[in-house]
Coordinates of C-alpha atoms and ligand atoms in Angstrom, one line a residue:
M1 CA 29.2 -8.2 -9.5
I2 CA 27.1 -7.8 -6.4
K3 CA 23.5 -8.4 -6.9
I4 CA 20.8 -5.9 -5.5
P5 CA 17.4 -7.3 -5.3
P6 CA 14.4 -4.9 -5.2
I7 CA 13.5 -6.1 -1.5
D8 CA 15.6 -8.1 0.7
L9 CA 13.6 -9.2 3.8
K10 CA 16.4 -11.5 5.3
R11 CA 18.2 -8.2 6.5
Q12 CA 15.5 -7.1 8.6
Y13 CA 14.9 -10.4 10.0
Q14 CA 18.6 -10.8 11.2
Q15 CA 17.9 -7.8 13.6
I16 CA 15.0 -9.9 15.3
K17 CA 16.2 -13.3 14.7
E18 CA 16.6 -14.5 18.1
E19 CA 13.4 -12.8 19.6
T20 CA 11.3 -14.2 16.8
A21 CA 12.7 -17.7 17.2
A22 CA 12.0 -17.8 20.9
K23 CA 8.4 -16.4 20.2
V24 CA 7.7 -19.0 17.5
L25 CA 8.9 -21.8 19.7
E26 CA 6.9 -20.4 22.7
I27 CA 3.7 -20.6 20.5
L28 CA 4.4 -24.0 19.1
N29 CA 4.9 -25.3 22.6
S30 CA 1.7 -23.8 24.1
G31 CA -0.6 -25.8 21.6
R32 CA -2.6 -22.8 20.8
Y33 CA -2.3 -21.8 17.2
I34 CA -5.5 -19.9 16.5
G35 CA -6.7 -17.0 18.2
G36 CA -5.9 -16.6 22.1
E37 CA -4.3 -13.8 24.0
I38 CA -1.5 -13.0 21.7
V39 CA -3.8 -12.2 18.9
A40 CA -6.0 -10.1 21.4
N41 CA -3.2 -8.3 22.6
F42 CA -1.6 -7.5 19.3
E43 CA -5.0 -6.2 18.3
Q44 CA -4.9 -3.9 21.3
Q45 CA -1.3 -2.6 20.6
F46 CA -2.0 -2.1 17.0
A47 CA -5.1 0.0 18.0
E48 CA -3.2 1.9 20.3
Y49 CA -0.2 2.7 17.8
I50 CA -2.6 3.9 15.2
G51 CA -4.6 5.9 17.8
V52 CA -8.0 4.4 17.4
S53 CA -10.3 2.4 20.0
Q54 CA -11.0 -0.7 17.7
C55 CA -8.7 -3.1 15.9
V56 CA -10.1 -6.3 13.9
S57 CA -7.3 -8.7 12.8
C58 CA -7.8 -10.8 9.9
N59 CA -5.8 -12.8 7.2
S60 CA -4.9 -10.1 4.6
G61 CA -5.1 -6.4 3.6
T62 CA -7.6 -7.7 1.0
D63 CA -9.8 -9.2 3.6
A64 CA -9.5 -6.0 5.8
L65 CA -10.9 -4.0 2.7
Y66 CA -13.7 -6.6 2.1
L67 CA -14.7 -6.7 5.7
A68 CA -14.9 -2.9 5.7
M69 CA -17.2 -3.0 2.7
R70 CA -19.4 -5.5 4.2
A71 CA -19.7 -4.1 7.7
L72 CA -20.6 -0.6 6.0
N73 CA -23.2 -2.3 4.0
I74 CA -22.0 -1.4 0.7
G75 CA -23.2 -3.8 -2.2
E76 CA -25.5 -3.9 -5.3
G77 CA -26.2 -0.7 -6.9
D78 CA -23.7 1.4 -4.8
E79 CA -20.7 3.3 -6.3
V80 CA -17.3 3.7 -4.4
I81 CA -14.8 6.4 -5.6
T82 CA -11.2 5.4 -5.9
T83 CA -8.0 5.6 -7.9
P84 CA -7.1 3.7 -11.0
F85 CA -3.4 3.8 -9.9
T86 CA -3.3 1.1 -7.1
F87 CA -3.0 -2.7 -6.6
I88 CA -6.1 -4.6 -7.9
A89 CA -7.2 -5.6 -4.3
T90 CA -8.5 -2.0 -3.7
T91 CA -11.1 -2.4 -6.5
E92 CA -11.6 -6.1 -6.2
V93 CA -13.4 -5.8 -2.8
I94 CA -15.9 -3.2 -4.4
V95 CA -16.6 -5.5 -7.2
R96 CA -17.1 -8.6 -5.0
V97 CA -19.6 -7.0 -3.0
G98 CA -21.6 -5.9 -6.3
A99 CA -20.8 -2.3 -6.2
K100 CA -19.1 -0.2 -8.8
P101 CA -15.8 1.2 -8.8
V102 CA -15.7 4.8 -10.0
F103 CA -12.4 6.1 -10.7
V104 CA -10.9 9.7 -10.5
D105 CA -7.6 10.3 -12.2
I106 CA -4.4 10.8 -9.9
Q107 CA -1.9 13.7 -9.4
S108 CA 1.3 13.1 -11.0
E109 CA 3.5 14.5 -8.1
T110 CA 1.9 12.2 -5.3
F111 CA 0.8 9.2 -7.5
N112 CA -2.5 9.7 -5.3
L113 CA -6.0 10.2 -6.3
N114 CA -6.6 14.0 -7.2
V115 CA -8.9 15.1 -4.2
D116 CA -10.1 18.1 -6.4
A117 CA -11.7 15.8 -9.0
I118 CA -13.5 13.5 -6.4
E119 CA -16.9 15.9 -6.2
S120 CA -17.5 15.6 -9.9
A121 CA -17.5 11.7 -9.6
I122 CA -20.2 11.8 -7.0
T123 CA -23.7 10.5 -8.0
N124 CA -26.6 9.8 -5.8
K125 CA -25.2 6.2 -5.7
T126 CA -22.0 7.1 -4.3
K127 CA -21.6 5.3 -0.8
A128 CA -17.9 5.6 -0.1
I129 CA -14.5 6.9 -1.1
I130 CA -11.4 4.6 -0.8
P131 CA -8.3 6.8 -0.9
V132 CA -5.1 4.7 -1.4
H133 CA -1.9 6.0 0.4
L134 CA 0.2 4.8 -2.4
F135 CA 3.9 3.9 -1.9
G136 CA 3.5 5.2 1.7
Q137 CA 2.6 8.7 0.7
P138 CA -0.5 10.1 2.6
V139 CA -3.5 11.5 0.7
N140 CA -4.7 15.0 1.7
M141 CA -6.9 13.8 4.3
T142 CA -8.2 17.3 5.3
Q143 CA -9.5 18.0 2.2
L144 CA -11.0 14.5 1.5
M145 CA -12.8 14.3 4.8
A146 CA -14.4 17.7 4.1
I147 CA -15.7 16.5 0.8
A148 CA -16.9 13.2 2.5
S149 CA -18.8 14.7 5.2
K150 CA -20.4 17.4 2.9
H151 CA -21.7 14.5 0.8
N152 CA -22.2 11.9 3.7
L153 CA -19.9 9.4 2.3
F154 CA -17.9 6.8 4.1
V155 CA -14.2 6.8 3.9
I156 CA -12.2 3.6 3.7
E157 CA -8.5 4.2 4.0
D158 CA -6.4 1.8 2.3
C159 CA -3.4 2.1 4.4
A160 CA -1.7 -1.2 3.0
Q161 CA 1.4 0.6 1.9
A162 CA 1.6 3.1 4.6
T163 CA 1.6 1.5 8.0
G164 CA 2.8 4.2 10.6
A165 CA 2.5 7.1 8.3
Q166 CA 0.7 10.5 9.5
W167 CA -1.4 13.2 8.1
N168 CA -1.3 16.3 10.2
H169 CA 0.1 14.4 13.2
Q170 CA -2.6 11.7 13.0
R171 CA -1.9 8.2 11.9
L172 CA -3.4 6.9 8.8
G173 CA -6.2 4.7 9.4
S174 CA -7.5 6.7 12.3
I175 CA -9.0 9.6 10.1
G176 CA -11.5 8.0 7.7
D177 CA -14.2 5.7 8.9
V178 CA -11.9 2.7 8.7
G179 CA -8.4 1.9 8.1
C180 CA -7.3 -1.3 6.2
F181 CA -3.8 -2.7 6.8
S182 CA -1.7 -5.4 5.2
F183 CA 0.9 -7.3 6.9
F184 CA 2.0 -9.0 3.7
P185 CA 5.9 -9.5 4.2
T186 CA 7.0 -6.6 1.9
K187 CA 4.7 -3.8 3.7
N188 CA 6.2 -1.5 6.2
L189 CA 4.9 -3.7 8.9
G190 CA 5.3 -7.2 7.4
A191 CA 4.5 -10.6 8.9
F192 CA 6.1 -13.8 7.9
G193 CA 3.2 -14.7 5.8
D194 CA -0.2 -13.2 5.2
G195 CA -2.1 -11.1 7.5
G196 CA -4.2 -7.9 7.8
A197 CA -6.2 -5.7 10.0
L198 CA -9.2 -3.1 10.1
T199 CA -8.9 -0.2 12.5
T200 CA -11.9 2.1 13.6
N201 CA -13.1 4.2 16.2
N202 CA -16.9 3.0 15.6
T203 CA -17.7 0.0 17.9
S204 CA -20.5 -1.0 15.7
I205 CA -18.4 -1.2 12.6
A206 CA -15.8 -3.3 14.7
Q207 CA -18.5 -5.5 15.9
S208 CA -19.8 -6.1 12.3
A209 CA -16.4 -6.9 10.9
R210 CA -15.5 -9.3 13.7
M211 CA -18.8 -11.1 13.3
L212 CA -18.2 -11.3 9.5
K213 CA -14.7 -12.6 9.7
E214 CA -16.2 -15.3 12.0
H215 CA -18.5 -16.6 9.5
G216 CA -20.9 -14.1 10.2
S217 CA -21.6 -15.4 13.7
S218 CA -21.3 -13.6 17.0
V219 CA -23.0 -16.3 19.0
R220 CA -21.2 -19.8 18.4
Y221 CA -23.1 -21.8 15.7
Q222 CA -25.6 -19.1 15.1
H223 CA -25.0 -17.3 11.8
D224 CA -26.7 -14.0 11.0
R225 CA -25.1 -13.1 7.8
T226 CA -23.1 -14.7 5.1
G227 CA -19.6 -14.3 6.4
I228 CA -16.1 -15.6 5.7
N229 CA -13.1 -17.3 7.6
S230 CA -10.4 -14.5 8.0
R231 CA -7.8 -14.9 10.8
L232 CA -4.5 -13.6 11.7
D233 CA -2.5 -16.5 12.9
T234 CA -1.3 -16.8 16.3
I235 CA 2.3 -17.0 15.1
Q236 CA 2.1 -14.2 12.9
A237 CA 0.5 -12.0 15.7
G238 CA 3.5 -13.1 17.9
I239 CA 6.0 -11.8 15.3
L240 CA 4.1 -8.5 14.8
Q241 CA 4.2 -7.9 18.4
I242 CA 7.9 -7.8 18.2
K243 CA 7.9 -5.7 15.2
L244 CA 5.5 -3.3 16.2
P245 CA 7.6 -1.4 18.6
L246 CA 10.4 -1.1 15.7
L247 CA 8.2 0.2 13.1
D248 CA 8.9 4.0 13.7
D249 CA 12.5 3.5 13.5
W250 CA 12.2 1.5 10.4
N251 CA 10.2 4.1 8.8
Q252 CA 12.8 6.6 9.7
Q253 CA 15.3 4.4 8.1
R254 CA 13.2 4.3 5.1
R255 CA 13.2 8.3 4.9
E256 CA 16.9 8.4 5.2
I257 CA 17.3 5.9 2.3
A258 CA 14.8 8.1 0.3
A259 CA 16.6 11.2 1.3
N260 CA 20.0 9.7 0.0
Y261 CA 18.4 8.7 -3.3
Q262 CA 16.9 12.3 -3.7
E263 CA 20.4 13.7 -3.3
L264 CA 22.3 11.1 -5.4
L265 CA 19.6 11.3 -8.3
A266 CA 19.4 15.1 -8.5
P267 CA 21.8 15.4 -11.2
I268 CA 20.3 12.9 -13.5
K269 CA 18.1 14.8 -15.8
Q270 CA 16.3 11.9 -17.6
I271 CA 14.4 11.1 -14.6
E272 CA 11.9 12.9 -12.0
T273 CA 12.5 11.9 -8.4
P274 CA 9.5 11.7 -6.2
L275 CA 8.0 14.4 -4.0
F276 CA 10.0 14.7 -0.9
S277 CA 9.2 17.3 1.9
P278 CA 9.0 17.1 5.7
E279 CA 5.3 17.9 5.6
N280 CA 4.3 15.1 3.1
N281 CA 6.1 12.5 5.5
S282 CA 5.7 9.5 3.4
V283 CA 7.0 6.1 5.0
W284 CA 8.3 4.9 1.7
N285 CA 7.0 1.7 1.1
Q286 CA 8.5 2.2 -2.4
Y287 CA 10.7 4.8 -3.7
T288 CA 9.4 5.4 -7.4
I289 CA 11.0 7.6 -9.8
K290 CA 9.5 8.7 -13.2
I291 CA 11.4 8.3 -16.5
R292 CA 11.1 11.3 -18.6
Y293 CA 10.0 11.6 -22.0
K294 CA 12.9 11.3 -24.4
G295 CA 12.0 13.0 -27.5
K296 CA 8.7 12.3 -29.0
Y297 CA 7.9 8.9 -27.4
L298 CA 4.3 7.7 -27.1
E299 CA 3.2 6.1 -23.9
E300 CA 3.7 2.5 -25.5
S301 CA 7.3 3.3 -26.9
L302 CA 8.2 5.2 -23.5
S303 CA 7.1 1.8 -21.6
S304 CA 9.3 -0.1 -23.8
Y305 CA 12.3 2.5 -23.3
R306 CA 11.6 1.8 -19.7
D307 CA 11.9 -1.8 -20.1
R308 CA 15.2 -1.6 -21.8
I309 CA 16.6 0.5 -18.9
R310 CA 15.3 -2.1 -16.5
Q311 CA 16.9 -4.7 -18.6
K312 CA 20.3 -2.9 -18.7
L313 CA 19.9 -2.4 -14.9
Q314 CA 19.3 -6.0 -14.2
E315 CA 22.4 -6.9 -16.4
N316 CA 24.4 -4.8 -13.9
G317 CA 22.8 -6.7 -11.0
I318 CA 20.2 -4.3 -10.1
S319 CA 16.6 -5.4 -9.7
T320 CA 13.9 -2.8 -10.1
M321 CA 10.1 -3.1 -10.1
V322 CA 7.2 -1.5 -12.1
Y323 CA 4.2 -0.7 -9.8
Y324 CA 1.7 -0.6 -11.8
P325 CA 2.2 -1.3 -15.5
L326 CA -1.5 -1.1 -16.4
P327 CA -3.9 1.2 -14.7
L328 CA -7.1 -0.6 -13.4
H329 CA -9.7 1.0 -15.6
L330 CA -7.9 -0.6 -18.4
Q331 CA -7.6 -4.0 -17.0
P332 CA -9.2 -6.9 -19.0
V333 CA -11.4 -7.8 -16.0
Y334 CA -13.0 -4.3 -15.9
Q335 CA -13.8 -3.8 -19.5
K336 CA -17.5 -4.6 -18.6
F337 CA -17.5 -1.0 -16.9
G338 CA -16.8 0.6 -20.1
Y339 CA -13.8 2.8 -19.3
K340 CA -11.8 3.6 -22.4
K341 CA -8.1 4.5 -22.9
G342 CA -7.6 8.1 -22.6
K343 CA -10.2 8.4 -19.8
F344 CA -7.6 8.9 -17.0
P345 CA -4.5 10.3 -19.0
I346 CA -2.5 11.1 -16.0
S347 CA -2.7 7.4 -14.4
E348 CA -2.1 6.1 -18.3
R349 CA 1.1 8.2 -18.8
I350 CA 2.5 7.6 -15.4
S351 CA 2.1 3.8 -15.7
S352 CA 4.5 3.9 -18.5
Q353 CA 7.0 6.2 -16.6
V354 CA 7.2 4.7 -13.2
L355 CA 10.3 2.7 -12.0
S356 CA 10.8 1.6 -8.5
L357 CA 14.1 1.3 -7.3
P358 CA 15.4 -1.2 -4.5
M359 CA 14.0 0.0 -1.1
F360 CA 14.4 -2.0 2.1
I361 CA 15.7 -1.9 5.6
S362 CA 19.4 -2.0 5.8
L363 CA 20.0 -1.1 2.1
S364 CA 23.3 0.5 2.3
L365 CA 24.5 3.9 0.8
E366 CA 27.3 2.0 -1.0
E367 CA 24.5 -0.1 -2.5
Q368 CA 22.4 3.1 -3.2
Q369 CA 25.4 4.6 -5.1
Q370 CA 26.0 1.3 -7.0
I371 CA 22.1 1.5 -8.0
V372 CA 22.2 5.3 -9.0
Y373 CA 25.5 4.6 -11.0
G374 CA 23.8 1.7 -12.8
L375 CA 20.8 3.8 -13.6
K376 CA 22.8 6.5 -15.0
D377 CA 24.8 4.3 -17.1
S378 CA 21.6 2.5 -18.5
L379 CA 20.0 5.9 -19.2
D380 CA 23.0 7.2 -21.1
S381 CA 23.5 4.1 -23.0
I382 CA 20.0 3.8 -24.2
Ligands
LIG1 C1 -0.7 -5.1 -0.6 C2 -2.0 -4.2 -0.8 C3 -3.4 -4.6 -0.6 C4 -3.6 -6.1 -0.1 O1 -3.0 -6.6 0.9 P1 -2.9 -8.3 0.9 O2 -2.4 -8.4 2.4 O3 -1.7 -8.5 0.1 O4 -4.1 -8.9 0.8 C5 -4.4 -3.7 -0.9 N1 -4.2 -2.6 -1.4 C6 -2.9 -2.0 -1.7 C7 -2.7 -0.6 -2.2 C8 -1.8 -2.9 -1.3 O5 -0.6 -2.5 -1.7

């Protein structure tokens, strides 16, 4: 039996093996392992690619979000509107600066926050909105920016899963006040370790972020604010310089893989395939299907039905993932905010339905056929 992992990063690496080895050796030989020209050049190249004037690199996507919050002076007593169906990092940074995450439910077709629901969540404490372009699928930024400007709110785009995606021919991360990116290895532009960046057209936001990531200092050994230490390592910047020019091709390959899945999965009635249209232009960090209710399944029993399907797939050598099994408003850590079960029904229901199929560069059509065959077999046998 041939095993198919949810993500195989070795295959992408094979395509750039020689260049990366040479680059890493060059950096090791240079004796300069932090900062330097390589990091500065990567920041410039990434800013140009995204279509903004400023890029501040840092240690992770989480740090990029944290630096954005601090640079915009969001803190104690403020509220930030976002989605409960995302990775914890999105809200972690809100809580870390002392602000409150205010959730709005998602749209089941896009998995993204329902922009129509934002206005009713705005109070006089609201400072910002964090749209998350989940799984690579852009949020409707035209509508979101109109609401933000009407209510004078900052927009921080969480682009961690959507590097290279566009909304209306504009790259995500260039539309809001700040864009936050992760170079975690499994993201569309992944380093060989941690990494992140913040993008903006606002020079003073970029300056603040840069100062905060350097221990709150812009003049050496003079510290004006409490900052952090957050750097993109020189080796990672060198590797990202090799990968950035390939990103559009890789994203195109992800679209082709997604298109194959759509076609192969179309006859399977027990699942729903994700939204796929030329306009929505996802970059498919994940390919996530929804398992349909089978009879009168309650949410709990639906998730155990899903778990049995996953188990069966695993027995056939196919690994899948669940992003995310528990929406953030129901996380133990956020009980203090008082959100109850039932508050965001779409997020809650979707959490028990989602299943992410293997999606990575160089996944072959034969493997996709095997995955779909295995899925059909699992669904029919349970
Ligand atoms: C990965 C991710 C992050 C955090 O990125 P790290 O580089 O892992 O810190 C933030 N938000 C979302 C939606 C993510 O998927």
